[in-house]
Amino acid sequence: MLASVVFSLTAASRGKVRSLVSLSRSLSTDGTRHLTPESTALLPDSEAAEQRRPKKDPSARSVLLFPGQGSQFVGMCRGLLKYPNVKEMFAVAQRILGYDLLSLCLEGPEEELMKTVHCQPAVFVTSLAAVERLNHENPQAIETCVAAAGFSIGEFAALVFSGAMSYAQALYVVKVRAEAMQKASELVPSGMLSVIGKPQARYNYACLQARDHCKSLGIKDPVCSVANYLFPDGRVIAGHQTALDFLQQNSRALHFMRASPLPVSGAFHTKLMEPATEPLKEVLQQVEIRRPEINVYSNVDGKRYMNESHVRRKLVKQLVSPVKWEQTLHEIYERAQGEKFPRTYEVGPGKQLRATLIKCNRKASTYYENVTGTTNED
């Protein structure tokens, strides 16, 4: 029943809702792509691109970054409701999800919003609603966007913005993904640990020691691995809770300057998410996916998506693979000495991606702006 609602909504979302969250790269009503040299531009320009068109000024282009789980907070979309079609987006979300997402985002309770099953759709919808704000206040940023990337769940928002997925169908996939990850996280006591290490820290060796410790306690097939590559010496390690406790207790010997638990329900982007892969794979086969009309970069390897099957494979692999965010930022922003940087907009709740950009590329971060859902009065 729910799937039929989603697919009936999809046609409408292509017209009103979807066209608004992928403004400059939307399909026409008959499904024809409207590709321009600007919308297929690479960052930085490839040799082939150089042969097709004159070199563009990078500072006249933009990049959109979409945040992930952990950026959510109660009230995060309050300042977005005045922009065109945002209320319609939340109305579509209520029909797909079966609960009032807008009320949860505005009023909480916080413990419900923090649950994986709720916060992933909340971050997804709020981020795309923030695109509406950006388009209203600075349409040039939308028109000149040549690349997008999203952190974990943010990757789905980036794909919708790029025209690769419709809003309604992508939200249905996000719903299935969030529910599957929630169930997987409840099978084993597990979690995630934010780690800042000294230059001599050896993260993979630390994880090996933690797994050996678990085995000594009789835990079979313990999991402990790097789940997020954030920036140089910034990692998130995830796995069995016993392994994470070992890392915290031995943080000084392991050359960790900081080791702090994250408020999440499971060990995302590790082998412990294997039970969630099949539901996600199945639902991705049911929805329409197109080749992104701008560059969208995969968390799995930091490389841009090339085609529809590539998107389907990598989104499933992302569940059990580390998020290579540091590598993604290098792929987007690395350029020759003296070459200008694009404008960067973080669209969605929080400013977490700004911190990673500063540490990965300080010069690129000077052209950063945040487009959030709060107002000056909040």
mmCIF file of N, CA, C and O in Angstrom, residues 3 11 14 47 51 65 113 133 135 175 194 201 209 213 255 260 289 322 335 357 361 367 372 375:
data_model
loop_
_atom_site.group_PDB
_atom_site.id
_atom_site.type_symbol
_atom_site.label_atom_id
_atom_site.label_comp_id
_atom_site.label_asym_id
_atom_site.label_seq_id
_atom_site.Cartn_x
_atom_site.Cartn_y
_atom_site.Cartn_z
ATOM 1 N N ALA A 3 3.991 1.574 -0.934
ATOM 2 C CA ALA A 3 4.735 1.715 -2.180
ATOM 3 C C ALA A 3 3.861 2.332 -3.269
ATOM 4 O O ALA A 3 4.316 3.168 -4.048
ATOM 5 N N ALA A 11 4.800 11.143 -9.711
ATOM 6 C CA ALA A 11 4.443 11.944 -10.877
ATOM 7 C C ALA A 11 4.208 13.392 -10.476
ATOM 8 O O ALA A 11 4.666 14.321 -11.140
ATOM 9 N N ARG A 14 7.477 15.199 -9.569
ATOM 10 C CA ARG A 14 8.267 15.664 -10.710
ATOM 11 C C ARG A 14 7.791 17.034 -11.158
ATOM 12 O O ARG A 14 8.541 17.832 -11.670
ATOM 13 N N GLU A 47 40.712 17.156 -18.988
ATOM 14 C CA GLU A 47 41.252 17.529 -20.289
ATOM 15 C C GLU A 47 40.166 17.463 -21.356
ATOM 16 O O GLU A 47 40.106 18.310 -22.253
ATOM 17 N N GLN A 51 38.580 20.529 -23.891
ATOM 18 C CA GLN A 51 38.460 20.500 -25.334
ATOM 19 C C GLN A 51 37.043 20.862 -25.784
ATOM 20 O O GLN A 51 36.851 21.347 -26.894
ATOM 21 N N LEU A 65 27.068 20.888 -0.325
ATOM 22 C CA LEU A 65 27.379 19.795 0.594
ATOM 23 C C LEU A 65 26.172 19.558 1.496
ATOM 24 O O LEU A 65 25.620 20.505 2.065
ATOM 25 N N LEU A 113 13.385 12.296 17.831
ATOM 26 C CA LEU A 113 14.085 12.834 16.667
ATOM 27 C C LEU A 113 15.466 12.218 16.527
ATOM 28 O O LEU A 113 15.961 12.030 15.409
ATOM 29 N N ARG A 133 15.443 27.459 0.214
ATOM 30 C CA ARG A 133 15.867 28.760 0.760
ATOM 31 C C ARG A 133 17.003 29.336 -0.072
ATOM 32 O O ARG A 133 16.997 30.525 -0.405
ATOM 33 N N ASN A 135 17.703 28.738 -3.181
ATOM 34 C CA ASN A 135 17.204 29.157 -4.485
ATOM 35 C C ASN A 135 16.450 30.480 -4.403
ATOM 36 O O ASN A 135 16.523 31.309 -5.309
ATOM 37 N N LYS A 175 13.434 5.917 4.028
ATOM 38 C CA LYS A 175 12.604 5.292 5.066
ATOM 39 C C LYS A 175 13.001 3.836 5.270
ATOM 40 O O LYS A 175 13.206 3.388 6.409
ATOM 41 N N SER A 194 34.109 9.048 18.242
ATOM 42 C CA SER A 194 34.827 10.113 17.538
ATOM 43 C C SER A 194 36.233 10.225 18.116
ATOM 44 O O SER A 194 36.403 10.389 19.329
ATOM 45 N N ALA A 201 49.403 8.215 15.837
ATOM 46 C CA ALA A 201 48.302 7.276 16.062
ATOM 47 C C ALA A 201 48.151 6.324 14.876
ATOM 48 O O ALA A 201 48.260 6.734 13.716
ATOM 49 N N GLN A 209 43.811 -4.250 17.989
ATOM 50 C CA GLN A 209 43.973 -4.519 19.423
ATOM 51 C C GLN A 209 42.621 -4.645 20.113
ATOM 52 O O GLN A 209 42.430 -5.502 20.988
ATOM 53 N N HIS A 213 41.088 -7.909 22.048
ATOM 54 C CA HIS A 213 40.556 -7.816 23.411
ATOM 55 C C HIS A 213 39.177 -8.466 23.487
ATOM 56 O O HIS A 213 38.881 -9.221 24.434
ATOM 57 N N HIS A 255 47.659 6.866 21.557
ATOM 58 C CA HIS A 255 47.968 8.205 21.027
ATOM 59 C C HIS A 255 46.721 8.929 20.528
ATOM 60 O O HIS A 255 46.785 9.669 19.540
ATOM 61 N N SER A 260 35.531 10.255 22.022
ATOM 62 C CA SER A 260 34.223 10.574 22.587
ATOM 63 C C SER A 260 33.121 9.778 21.909
ATOM 64 O O SER A 260 33.042 9.760 20.662
ATOM 65 N N ILE A 289 16.187 5.402 -11.142
ATOM 66 C CA ILE A 289 17.430 6.133 -10.900
ATOM 67 C C ILE A 289 18.012 6.533 -12.246
ATOM 68 O O ILE A 289 18.040 5.734 -13.183
ATOM 69 N N PRO A 322 33.403 2.410 5.114
ATOM 70 C CA PRO A 322 33.654 3.695 5.765
ATOM 71 C C PRO A 322 33.310 4.865 4.853
ATOM 72 O O PRO A 322 33.461 4.789 3.628
ATOM 73 N N ARG A 335 43.376 21.459 -6.491
ATOM 74 C CA ARG A 335 43.610 22.166 -7.742
ATOM 75 C C ARG A 335 45.007 22.772 -7.762
ATOM 76 O O ARG A 335 45.729 22.743 -6.770
ATOM 77 N N LEU A 357 35.863 20.786 6.246
ATOM 78 C CA LEU A 357 36.428 21.494 5.097
ATOM 79 C C LEU A 357 37.597 22.376 5.521
ATOM 80 O O LEU A 357 38.614 22.440 4.826
ATOM 81 N N ASN A 361 40.922 21.649 3.669
ATOM 82 C CA ASN A 361 41.325 22.662 2.686
ATOM 83 C C ASN A 361 40.893 24.034 3.199
ATOM 84 O O ASN A 361 39.788 24.500 2.912
ATOM 85 N N TYR A 367 35.421 30.289 1.159
ATOM 86 C CA TYR A 367 34.310 30.566 0.244
ATOM 87 C C TYR A 367 33.067 29.785 0.650
ATOM 88 O O TYR A 367 32.193 29.523 -0.164
ATOM 89 N N THR A 372 20.965 27.079 6.567
ATOM 90 C CA THR A 372 20.325 26.228 7.563
ATOM 91 C C THR A 372 18.842 26.517 7.629
ATOM 92 O O THR A 372 18.308 27.297 6.832
ATOM 93 N N THR A 375 16.342 30.768 12.003
ATOM 94 C CA THR A 375 16.253 32.182 11.696
ATOM 95 C C THR A 375 17.007 32.970 12.751
ATOM 96 O O THR A 375 17.359 32.452 13.815
#
